[in-house]
CSV table of C-alpha atoms (C1' of nucleotides) in Angstrom, one decimal:
chain,number,residue,atom,x,y,z
A,1,UNK,CA,0.0,0.0,0.0
A,2,UNK,CA,1.0,3.5,-0.6
A,3,UNK,CA,1.1,6.1,2.2
A,4,UNK,CA,-1.5,8.9,2.1
A,5,UNK,CA,0.1,12.3,1.7
A,6,UNK,CA,0.4,14.8,4.5
A,7,UNK,CA,-2.2,17.6,4.4
A,8,UNK,CA,0.4,20.4,4.8
A,9,UNK,CA,2.4,18.9,2.0
A,10,UNK,CA,-0.6,18.8,-0.3
A,11,UNK,CA,-1.4,22.4,0.5
A,12,UNK,CA,2.2,23.6,0.0
A,13,UNK,CA,2.2,22.0,-3.5
A,14,UNK,CA,-1.3,23.1,-4.4
A,15,UNK,CA,-1.3,26.8,-3.5
A,16,UNK,CA,1.8,27.9,-5.5
A,17,UNK,CA,0.6,25.8,-8.4
A,18,UNK,CA,-2.8,27.5,-8.3
A,19,UNK,CA,-1.3,30.9,-8.1
A,20,UNK,CA,0.7,30.1,-11.3
A,21,UNK,CA,-2.0,28.6,-13.4
A,22,UNK,CA,-5.2,30.1,-12.2
A,23,UNK,CA,-7.5,31.0,-15.1
A,24,UNK,CA,-8.6,34.5,-15.4
A,25,UNK,CA,-12.3,34.5,-14.5
A,26,UNK,CA,-14.6,37.5,-14.0
A,27,UNK,CA,-15.6,36.5,-10.5
A,28,UNK,CA,-11.9,36.1,-9.6
A,29,UNK,CA,-10.7,39.3,-11.3
A,30,UNK,CA,-13.3,41.5,-9.6
A,31,UNK,CA,-14.0,39.5,-6.4
A,32,UNK,CA,-16.7,40.6,-4.1
A,33,UNK,CA,-19.1,38.7,-1.9
A,34,UNK,CA,-21.9,39.4,-4.4
A,35,UNK,CA,-19.9,38.2,-7.3
A,36,UNK,CA,-18.9,35.0,-5.4
A,37,UNK,CA,-22.6,34.3,-4.5
A,38,UNK,CA,-23.8,34.9,-8.0
A,39,UNK,CA,-21.1,32.8,-9.6
A,40,UNK,CA,-21.4,29.9,-7.2
A,41,UNK,CA,-25.2,29.7,-7.6
A,42,UNK,CA,-24.7,29.7,-11.4
A,43,UNK,CA,-21.9,27.2,-11.3
A,44,UNK,CA,-23.9,24.5,-9.4
A,45,UNK,CA,-23.9,21.5,-11.8
A,46,UNK,CA,-22.9,23.9,-14.6
A,47,UNK,CA,-19.6,24.4,-16.4
A,48,UNK,CA,-17.6,27.6,-16.2
A,49,UNK,CA,-17.8,28.2,-20.0
A,50,UNK,CA,-21.6,28.0,-19.8
A,51,UNK,CA,-21.8,30.4,-17.0
A,52,UNK,CA,-19.6,33.2,-18.4
A,53,UNK,CA,-22.2,35.0,-20.6
A,54,UNK,CA,-24.9,34.7,-17.9
A,55,UNK,CA,-22.5,36.1,-15.2
A,56,UNK,CA,-21.7,39.1,-17.5
A,57,UNK,CA,-25.3,39.7,-18.2
A,58,UNK,CA,-26.3,39.7,-14.5
A,59,UNK,CA,-23.5,41.9,-13.3
A,60,UNK,CA,-24.1,44.4,-16.1
A,61,UNK,CA,-27.9,44.6,-15.3
A,62,UNK,CA,-27.6,44.2,-11.5
A,63,UNK,CA,-24.2,45.5,-10.5
A,64,UNK,CA,-24.8,45.1,-6.7
A,65,UNK,CA,-26.5,42.7,-4.3
A,66,UNK,CA,-28.9,45.5,-3.5
A,67,UNK,CA,-29.8,45.9,-7.2
A,68,UNK,CA,-30.5,42.2,-7.6
A,69,UNK,CA,-32.6,42.1,-4.4
A,70,UNK,CA,-34.7,45.0,-5.8
A,71,UNK,CA,-35.2,43.3,-9.2
A,72,UNK,CA,-38.5,41.7,-10.3
A,73,UNK,CA,-38.3,37.9,-10.1
A,74,UNK,CA,-39.7,37.7,-13.6
A,75,UNK,CA,-36.7,39.7,-14.9
A,76,UNK,CA,-34.3,37.4,-13.0
A,77,UNK,CA,-35.9,34.3,-14.5
A,78,UNK,CA,-35.8,35.9,-17.9
A,79,UNK,CA,-32.1,36.6,-17.6
A,80,UNK,CA,-31.6,33.1,-16.3
A,81,UNK,CA,-33.5,31.4,-19.2
A,82,UNK,CA,-31.4,28.8,-20.9
A,83,UNK,CA,-29.1,28.2,-17.9
A,84,UNK,CA,-31.2,25.4,-16.4
A,85,UNK,CA,-32.2,24.4,-12.9
A,86,UNK,CA,-34.5,27.4,-12.7
A,87,UNK,CA,-35.1,26.9,-9.0
A,88,UNK,CA,-31.6,28.5,-8.6
A,89,UNK,CA,-32.9,31.7,-10.0
A,90,UNK,CA,-35.6,32.0,-7.4
A,91,UNK,CA,-33.2,31.0,-4.7
A,92,UNK,CA,-30.6,33.6,-5.9
A,93,UNK,CA,-33.3,36.3,-5.8
A,94,UNK,CA,-34.5,35.3,-2.3
A,95,UNK,CA,-31.0,34.9,-1.0
A,96,UNK,CA,-30.1,38.4,-2.2
A,97,UNK,CA,-33.2,39.8,-0.5
A,98,UNK,CA,-32.4,38.0,2.8
A,99,UNK,CA,-28.8,39.1,2.7
A,100,UNK,CA,-29.7,42.7,2.1
A,101,UNK,CA,-32.2,42.6,4.9
A,102,UNK,CA,-29.5,41.2,7.2
A,103,UNK,CA,-27.1,44.0,6.3
A,104,UNK,CA,-25.0,42.0,3.8
A,105,UNK,CA,-23.8,38.5,3.1
A,106,UNK,CA,-22.6,36.7,6.2
A,107,UNK,CA,-19.1,35.2,6.4
A,108,UNK,CA,-20.1,32.3,8.7
A,109,UNK,CA,-20.7,29.0,6.8
A,110,UNK,CA,-23.7,28.1,9.0
A,111,UNK,CA,-25.3,31.5,8.3
A,112,UNK,CA,-24.6,31.2,4.6
A,113,UNK,CA,-26.1,27.8,4.5
A,114,UNK,CA,-29.3,29.2,5.9
A,115,UNK,CA,-29.7,31.2,2.7
A,116,UNK,CA,-32.0,29.7,-0.1
A,117,UNK,CA,-30.0,27.7,-2.6
A,118,UNK,CA,-26.9,27.6,-0.5
A,119,UNK,CA,-25.9,24.1,0.7
A,120,UNK,CA,-22.8,22.7,2.3
A,121,UNK,CA,-20.6,23.1,-0.7
A,122,UNK,CA,-21.7,26.7,-1.6
A,123,UNK,CA,-21.5,27.8,2.0
A,124,UNK,CA,-17.9,26.7,2.2
A,125,UNK,CA,-17.1,28.1,-1.1
A,126,UNK,CA,-18.5,31.6,-0.3
A,127,UNK,CA,-17.0,31.6,3.1
A,128,UNK,CA,-13.5,30.7,1.9
A,129,UNK,CA,-13.4,32.5,-1.4
A,130,UNK,CA,-15.2,35.7,-0.5
A,131,UNK,CA,-14.1,36.0,3.2
A,132,UNK,CA,-11.0,33.9,3.6
A,133,UNK,CA,-12.7,31.8,6.2
A,134,UNK,CA,-11.1,28.3,6.3
A,135,UNK,CA,-14.2,26.3,5.6
A,136,UNK,CA,-14.2,23.1,3.5
A,137,UNK,CA,-16.0,23.2,0.1
A,138,UNK,CA,-16.5,19.7,-1.4
A,139,UNK,CA,-17.9,19.7,-4.9
A,140,UNK,CA,-17.6,17.1,-7.7
A,141,UNK,CA,-14.1,18.2,-8.6
A,142,UNK,CA,-12.8,18.1,-5.1
A,143,UNK,CA,-14.4,14.7,-4.5
A,144,UNK,CA,-12.6,13.3,-7.5
A,145,UNK,CA,-9.2,14.9,-6.8
A,146,UNK,CA,-9.2,13.8,-3.1
A,147,UNK,CA,-10.5,10.3,-3.9
A,148,UNK,CA,-7.6,9.9,-6.3
A,149,UNK,CA,-4.8,11.4,-4.3
A,150,UNK,CA,-5.8,9.3,-1.3
A,151,UNK,CA,-6.7,6.2,-3.2
A,152,UNK,CA,-10.2,6.1,-1.7
A,153,UNK,CA,-12.3,3.3,-3.1
A,154,UNK,CA,-15.5,3.8,-1.2
A,155,UNK,CA,-18.5,5.7,-2.6
A,156,UNK,CA,-17.6,9.4,-1.7
A,157,UNK,CA,-21.3,10.4,-1.6
A,158,UNK,CA,-22.4,8.1,1.1
A,159,UNK,CA,-22.5,9.3,4.7
A,160,UNK,CA,-19.3,8.1,6.4
A,161,UNK,CA,-17.1,8.6,3.3
A,162,UNK,CA,-18.6,12.0,2.8
A,163,UNK,CA,-17.7,13.0,6.3
A,164,UNK,CA,-14.1,11.7,5.9
A,165,UNK,CA,-13.8,13.6,2.7
A,166,UNK,CA,-15.0,16.8,4.2
A,167,UNK,CA,-12.6,16.4,7.2
A,168,UNK,CA,-9.7,15.8,4.8
A,169,UNK,CA,-10.5,19.0,2.8
A,170,UNK,CA,-10.9,20.9,6.1
A,171,UNK,CA,-7.4,19.8,7.0
A,172,UNK,CA,-6.1,21.2,3.7
A,173,UNK,CA,-7.9,24.5,4.1
A,174,UNK,CA,-5.8,26.8,6.3
A,175,UNK,CA,-6.2,30.4,7.5
A,176,UNK,CA,-4.6,32.8,5.1
A,177,UNK,CA,-4.8,30.6,2.0
A,178,UNK,CA,-8.4,29.4,2.3
A,179,UNK,CA,-9.5,31.0,-1.0
A,180,UNK,CA,-6.5,29.6,-2.9
A,181,UNK,CA,-7.1,26.1,-1.5
A,182,UNK,CA,-10.7,26.0,-2.3
A,183,UNK,CA,-10.2,27.4,-5.8
A,184,UNK,CA,-7.0,25.4,-6.3
A,185,UNK,CA,-8.8,22.1,-5.6
A,186,UNK,CA,-11.5,22.9,-8.1
A,187,UNK,CA,-9.0,24.2,-10.7
A,188,UNK,CA,-7.1,21.0,-10.3
A,189,UNK,CA,-10.2,18.9,-10.9
A,190,UNK,CA,-11.4,21.1,-13.8
A,191,UNK,CA,-8.2,21.4,-15.7
A,192,UNK,CA,-5.8,18.5,-14.7
A,193,UNK,CA,-7.5,15.8,-12.7
A,194,UNK,CA,-10.4,15.5,-15.1
A,195,UNK,CA,-12.9,12.6,-15.1
A,196,UNK,CA,-11.3,11.0,-18.2
A,197,UNK,CA,-7.8,11.4,-19.6
A,198,UNK,CA,-6.4,13.2,-16.6
A,199,UNK,CA,-3.1,15.1,-17.2
A,200,UNK,CA,-1.1,13.6,-14.4
A,201,UNK,CA,2.1,14.9,-15.9
A,202,UNK,CA,0.9,18.5,-15.1
A,203,UNK,CA,-0.3,17.7,-11.6
A,204,UNK,CA,1.4,19.2,-8.5
A,205,UNK,CA,0.5,16.1,-6.6
A,206,UNK,CA,1.5,13.5,-9.2
A,207,UNK,CA,4.4,12.0,-7.1
A,208,UNK,CA,2.3,11.7,-3.9
A,209,UNK,CA,-0.9,10.5,-5.6
A,210,UNK,CA,-2.0,7.0,-4.3
A,211,UNK,CA,-4.2,6.4,-7.4
A,212,UNK,CA,-1.3,7.2,-9.6
A,213,UNK,CA,1.0,4.9,-7.8
A,214,UNK,CA,-1.5,2.0,-7.8
A,215,UNK,CA,-2.9,2.4,-11.3
A,216,UNK,CA,-6.3,3.4,-10.0
A,217,UNK,CA,-6.6,6.8,-11.6
A,218,UNK,CA,-9.1,5.6,-14.3
A,219,UNK,CA,-11.4,3.9,-11.8
A,220,UNK,CA,-11.6,6.5,-9.1
A,221,UNK,CA,-13.8,7.9,-7.8
A,222,UNK,CA,-16.1,4.9,-7.6
A,223,UNK,CA,-19.5,6.3,-8.1
A,224,UNK,CA,-22.8,4.4,-8.6
A,225,UNK,CA,-24.0,4.1,-12.2
A,226,UNK,CA,-26.7,6.5,-12.9
A,227,UNK,CA,-30.1,5.5,-14.3
A,228,UNK,CA,-30.9,6.1,-17.9
A,229,UNK,CA,-33.6,8.8,-18.6
A,230,UNK,CA,-37.1,7.4,-19.1
A,231,UNK,CA,-38.5,7.9,-22.6
A,232,UNK,CA,-41.7,10.1,-22.6
A,233,UNK,CA,-43.9,11.2,-25.5
A,234,UNK,CA,-45.7,14.5,-25.8
A,235,UNK,CA,-47.4,16.9,-28.2
A,236,UNK,CA,-47.0,20.6,-28.6
A,237,UNK,CA,-49.1,23.1,-30.6
A,238,UNK,CA,-47.9,26.5,-31.9
A,239,UNK,CA,-50.8,28.9,-32.1
A,240,UNK,CA,-50.2,32.1,-33.9
A,241,UNK,CA,-52.7,35.0,-34.1
A,242,UNK,CA,-51.4,37.7,-36.4
A,243,UNK,CA,-48.0,38.7,-35.1
A,244,UNK,CA,-48.5,37.1,-31.7
A,245,UNK,CA,-48.1,33.7,-30.2
A,246,UNK,CA,-49.9,32.0,-27.4
A,247,UNK,CA,-47.6,30.9,-24.5
A,248,UNK,CA,-48.2,29.5,-21.1
A,249,UNK,CA,-46.1,30.0,-18.0
A,250,UNK,CA,-45.3,26.8,-16.1
A,251,UNK,CA,-45.9,26.4,-12.4
A,252,UNK,CA,-43.1,25.6,-10.0
A,253,UNK,CA,-41.4,22.3,-10.7
A,254,UNK,CA,-39.9,21.2,-14.0
A,255,UNK,CA,-39.0,24.4,-16.0
A,256,UNK,CA,-40.9,26.3,-13.3
A,257,UNK,CA,-41.7,29.9,-14.2
A,258,UNK,CA,-40.7,29.6,-17.9
A,259,UNK,CA,-43.0,30.2,-20.9
A,260,UNK,CA,-43.7,27.7,-23.6
A,261,UNK,CA,-46.2,26.9,-26.4
A,262,UNK,CA,-49.0,24.8,-25.1
A,263,UNK,CA,-47.9,21.2,-24.7
A,264,UNK,CA,-48.2,18.2,-22.6
A,265,UNK,CA,-47.1,14.6,-22.1
A,266,UNK,CA,-49.3,12.0,-23.7
A,267,UNK,CA,-49.4,8.2,-23.5
A,268,UNK,CA,-47.4,6.2,-26.0
A,269,UNK,CA,-50.7,5.0,-27.5
A,270,UNK,CA,-51.9,8.5,-28.1
A,271,UNK,CA,-48.6,9.6,-29.5
A,272,UNK,CA,-48.5,6.7,-31.9
A,273,UNK,CA,-52.2,6.8,-32.7
A,274,UNK,CA,-53.5,10.3,-33.5
A,275,UNK,CA,-51.2,12.9,-32.2
A,276,UNK,CA,-53.1,15.7,-33.9
A,277,UNK,CA,-56.2,14.7,-32.0
A,278,UNK,CA,-54.1,14.7,-28.8
A,279,UNK,CA,-52.9,18.2,-29.4
A,280,UNK,CA,-56.5,19.4,-29.9
A,281,UNK,CA,-57.4,17.8,-26.5
A,282,UNK,CA,-54.4,19.4,-24.8
A,283,UNK,CA,-55.4,22.9,-26.1
A,284,UNK,CA,-58.9,22.4,-24.9
A,285,UNK,CA,-57.8,21.2,-21.5
A,286,UNK,CA,-54.8,23.4,-20.7
A,287,UNK,CA,-55.7,26.6,-22.6
A,288,UNK,CA,-59.5,26.3,-23.0
A,289,UNK,CA,-59.1,26.9,-26.7
A,290,UNK,CA,-60.7,24.9,-29.5
A,291,UNK,CA,-58.0,24.6,-32.2
A,292,UNK,CA,-57.7,23.0,-35.6
A,293,UNK,CA,-54.4,21.4,-36.7
A,294,UNK,CA,-52.9,23.2,-39.6
A,295,UNK,CA,-49.8,21.2,-40.2
A,296,UNK,CA,-47.4,18.7,-38.6
A,297,UNK,CA,-44.1,20.5,-37.9
A,298,UNK,CA,-42.1,17.4,-37.1
A,299,UNK,CA,-40.5,16.1,-33.9
A,300,UNK,CA,-38.4,17.6,-31.2
A,301,UNK,CA,-36.3,15.6,-28.8
A,302,UNK,CA,-35.3,17.1,-25.5
A,303,UNK,CA,-33.3,15.3,-22.8
A,304,UNK,CA,-33.6,16.2,-19.2
A,305,UNK,CA,-31.5,14.5,-16.4
A,306,UNK,CA,-34.2,11.9,-15.8
A,307,UNK,CA,-36.4,12.1,-18.8
A,308,UNK,CA,-36.1,11.9,-22.6
A,309,UNK,CA,-39.0,13.8,-24.1
A,310,UNK,CA,-40.1,13.3,-27.7
A,311,UNK,CA,-42.6,15.9,-28.8
A,312,UNK,CA,-44.7,15.9,-31.9
A,313,UNK,CA,-45.1,19.5,-32.9
A,314,UNK,CA,-48.1,21.0,-34.7
A,315,UNK,CA,-49.1,24.3,-36.0
A,316,UNK,CA,-52.6,25.0,-34.9
A,317,UNK,CA,-55.2,27.8,-35.4
A,318,UNK,CA,-58.2,29.1,-33.6
A,319,UNK,CA,-61.0,31.6,-34.3
A,320,UNK,CA,-60.0,35.2,-34.0
A,321,UNK,CA,-60.7,36.7,-30.6
A,322,UNK,CA,-60.8,33.4,-28.9
A,323,UNK,CA,-60.5,33.8,-25.1
A,324,UNK,CA,-58.1,31.6,-23.2
A,325,UNK,CA,-58.7,29.9,-20.0
A,326,UNK,CA,-58.1,26.3,-19.3
A,327,UNK,CA,-57.7,24.1,-16.2
A,328,UNK,CA,-55.2,26.4,-14.5
A,329,UNK,CA,-52.3,24.0,-15.0
A,330,UNK,CA,-50.4,26.9,-16.5
A,331,UNK,CA,-49.8,29.9,-14.1
A,332,UNK,CA,-50.7,32.2,-16.9
A,333,UNK,CA,-51.5,32.3,-20.6
A,334,UNK,CA,-50.7,35.2,-22.8
A,335,UNK,CA,-50.3,36.3,-26.4
A,336,UNK,CA,-46.7,37.6,-26.9
A,337,UNK,CA,-44.8,39.1,-29.9
A,338,UNK,CA,-44.2,36.2,-32.2
A,339,UNK,CA,-40.9,37.5,-33.5
A,340,UNK,CA,-39.3,38.7,-30.3
A,341,UNK,CA,-41.1,37.1,-27.3
A,342,UNK,CA,-40.1,39.2,-24.3
A,343,UNK,CA,-40.5,36.4,-21.8
A,344,UNK,CA,-38.3,33.6,-20.3
A,345,UNK,CA,-38.3,30.7,-22.8
A,346,UNK,CA,-36.7,27.3,-22.0
A,347,UNK,CA,-34.5,25.6,-24.5
A,348,UNK,CA,-37.3,23.1,-25.0
A,349,UNK,CA,-39.7,26.0,-25.9
A,350,UNK,CA,-37.2,27.4,-28.4
A,351,UNK,CA,-36.8,24.0,-30.1
A,352,UNK,CA,-40.6,23.8,-30.5
A,353,UNK,CA,-40.9,27.3,-31.9
A,354,UNK,CA,-37.9,26.7,-34.2
A,355,UNK,CA,-39.6,23.5,-35.5
A,356,UNK,CA,-42.8,25.4,-36.2
A,357,UNK,CA,-40.9,28.2,-38.0
A,358,UNK,CA,-39.0,25.7,-40.1
A,359,UNK,CA,-42.1,23.9,-41.2
A,360,UNK,CA,-43.9,27.2,-41.9
A,361,UNK,CA,-41.1,28.6,-44.1
A,362,UNK,CA,-41.6,25.8,-46.6
A,363,UNK,CA,-45.3,25.4,-47.6
A,364,UNK,CA,-46.3,21.7,-47.6
A,365,UNK,CA,-46.3,20.2,-51.1
A,366,UNK,CA,-49.5,18.3,-50.2
A,367,UNK,CA,-51.5,20.9,-48.4
A,368,UNK,CA,-54.6,19.0,-47.4
A,369,UNK,CA,-52.7,16.0,-46.3
A,370,UNK,CA,-51.6,17.2,-42.9
A,371,UNK,CA,-55.3,17.4,-41.8
A,372,UNK,CA,-56.2,13.9,-42.8
A,373,UNK,CA,-52.9,12.4,-41.9
A,374,UNK,CA,-52.6,13.8,-38.5
A,375,UNK,CA,-49.4,12.5,-37.0
A,376,UNK,CA,-48.8,10.5,-40.1
A,377,UNK,CA,-45.5,10.1,-41.9
A,378,UNK,CA,-44.9,13.7,-43.2
A,379,UNK,CA,-43.0,14.8,-40.2
A,380,UNK,CA,-39.7,16.3,-40.3
B,1,DA,C1',-31.2,7.1,0.7
B,2,DA,C1',-33.5,8.1,-3.3
B,3,DG,C1',-35.8,11.2,-6.6
B,4,DT,C1',-36.3,15.8,-8.7
B,5,DC,C1',-34.4,19.4,-11.2
B,6,DG,C1',-31.5,21.7,-17.4
B,7,DG,C1',-28.5,21.9,-20.5
B,8,DG,C1',-24.3,21.2,-22.8
B,9,DG,C1',-19.5,19.7,-23.8
B,10,DG,C1',-16.0,16.2,-23.8
B,11,DT,C1',-14.8,11.4,-25.0
C,1,DA,C1',-24.1,6.8,-26.3
C,2,DC,C1',-22.4,7.9,-22.0
C,3,DC,C1',-20.4,10.8,-18.4
C,4,DC,C1',-20.7,14.6,-15.5
C,5,DC,C1',-20.4,19.2,-14.5
C,6,DA,C1',-17.9,25.0,-8.6
C,7,DG,C1',-25.4,20.7,-5.9
C,8,DA,C1',-29.7,21.8,-3.4
C,9,DC,C1',-33.9,20.4,-1.9
C,10,DT,C1',-37.8,17.3,-1.0
C,11,DT,C1',-39.7,13.0,0.4
DNA sequence: AAGTCGGGGGT
DNA sequence: ACCCCAGACTT
C-alpha cells in the first residue's frame, strides 16, 4: 500500500501551483461577496464556460447585491433562461433579499447555508473565497481529486465517506490561504485531474498520488452508475394570431416559471395513434381553446436529467378573438410578440418554436394531407 | 437514501 | 451513447 500524503504537503504544493496557473475568470478578477454568491449559484452543476455570458449579463444589469434584491423575479428568471435548474434563479433572488435585509452577506458558513440555494458546498465556497474563512468546500471536482490522491475506493457520496472527505478537505484549508485552497482544488479537478484522460504529468500532486502509484486513476472515484432517462412522449401546438403567439407559464417544478407553447405529455398509445387529436385535446384542457391542426411540424427531442421527451409539434389555429382559460395547469396564458417574445423561454420551448418556424417557411407540397394524416409520416 | 431538477460539452 | 459538471432540496 502507498502512504497517504500529508495535508500540509498537499497544501504547499497546491497553492503555488494554483497561483501560477489560475485561469482569469470574472468573479476572480473582480472579487466581491456578491460576485462570489452569483457565480457559485450559477456554477452549481454547470460548467464555467456555460456560466460566463450569464454572469456578465447579470452583473451588467444588476451591479450590486442591492440591485438584484430589488429586481423583479420575472426579470431574473428571464435573464436566467437557458441556464437550467431554474429553482436556482428563485433561490438567488431570495438569497439576495435575505442578505440585504440582514445588512449584507454573512461570512459564517452556517449562516450562509441558511440562505436559499446555499448548501454545504456553496456555503464553504463563499466563506473561503469571499471572506477567507477556512471552511471546506467539497464539490464534484474536489471529491474526485481527493479520492484519487488518497486512493479512496468507497463511494464518496455516502455518509461516512462524505464526512471523511470533508474532514480531509478541512485539514487542507488553512487560514490565510483558504481561498486559494478552495479554488485550487477545483481548478485542479477542472483542468488537470479530469474525469477522463487526466493530465497527471501536469499535476502538482503526481508523485504523492495514491491512485497514480497504484494504477487506479481511471477507476476513481467509484460512483454508482446513474439510471438512464425514461422515454416520454408528448405533443405541442404552436398557435399564432397575427404577429402574436400564445404561450403558457409553467408552475413551480420542471421548467418552473418559464413560458412555452401549449404542450403536454401523452401516452405512447396517443402519440403513436392520433397525435393531432391529442394536441387538440391538450389545447382544450390546458388553454380552454378549440383549435384546428394546420400542419405537422415534425418532432423535437429534448433530454432532461431523468427524462427523454419526444414531442410531436403541430401548427394550430383558432377563431380570431378566442378567449383563453383552461384548467389552471399553467400559471398564466398570454399572447406575446411572435418575432421577439419578451419572456423567459426554455430551450425546449425554443426548439418547439424553431420546428414550427422551419415547417412554416416551406409550404407543404401536399397541403390538405396534414389534416387527414394527423401524426402521419410527413413529419420532419 | 433516493428522486427531482436543465443543458451542454467532452470522450 | 455515456459521463458529469464549482449541488440543493424534497420525500
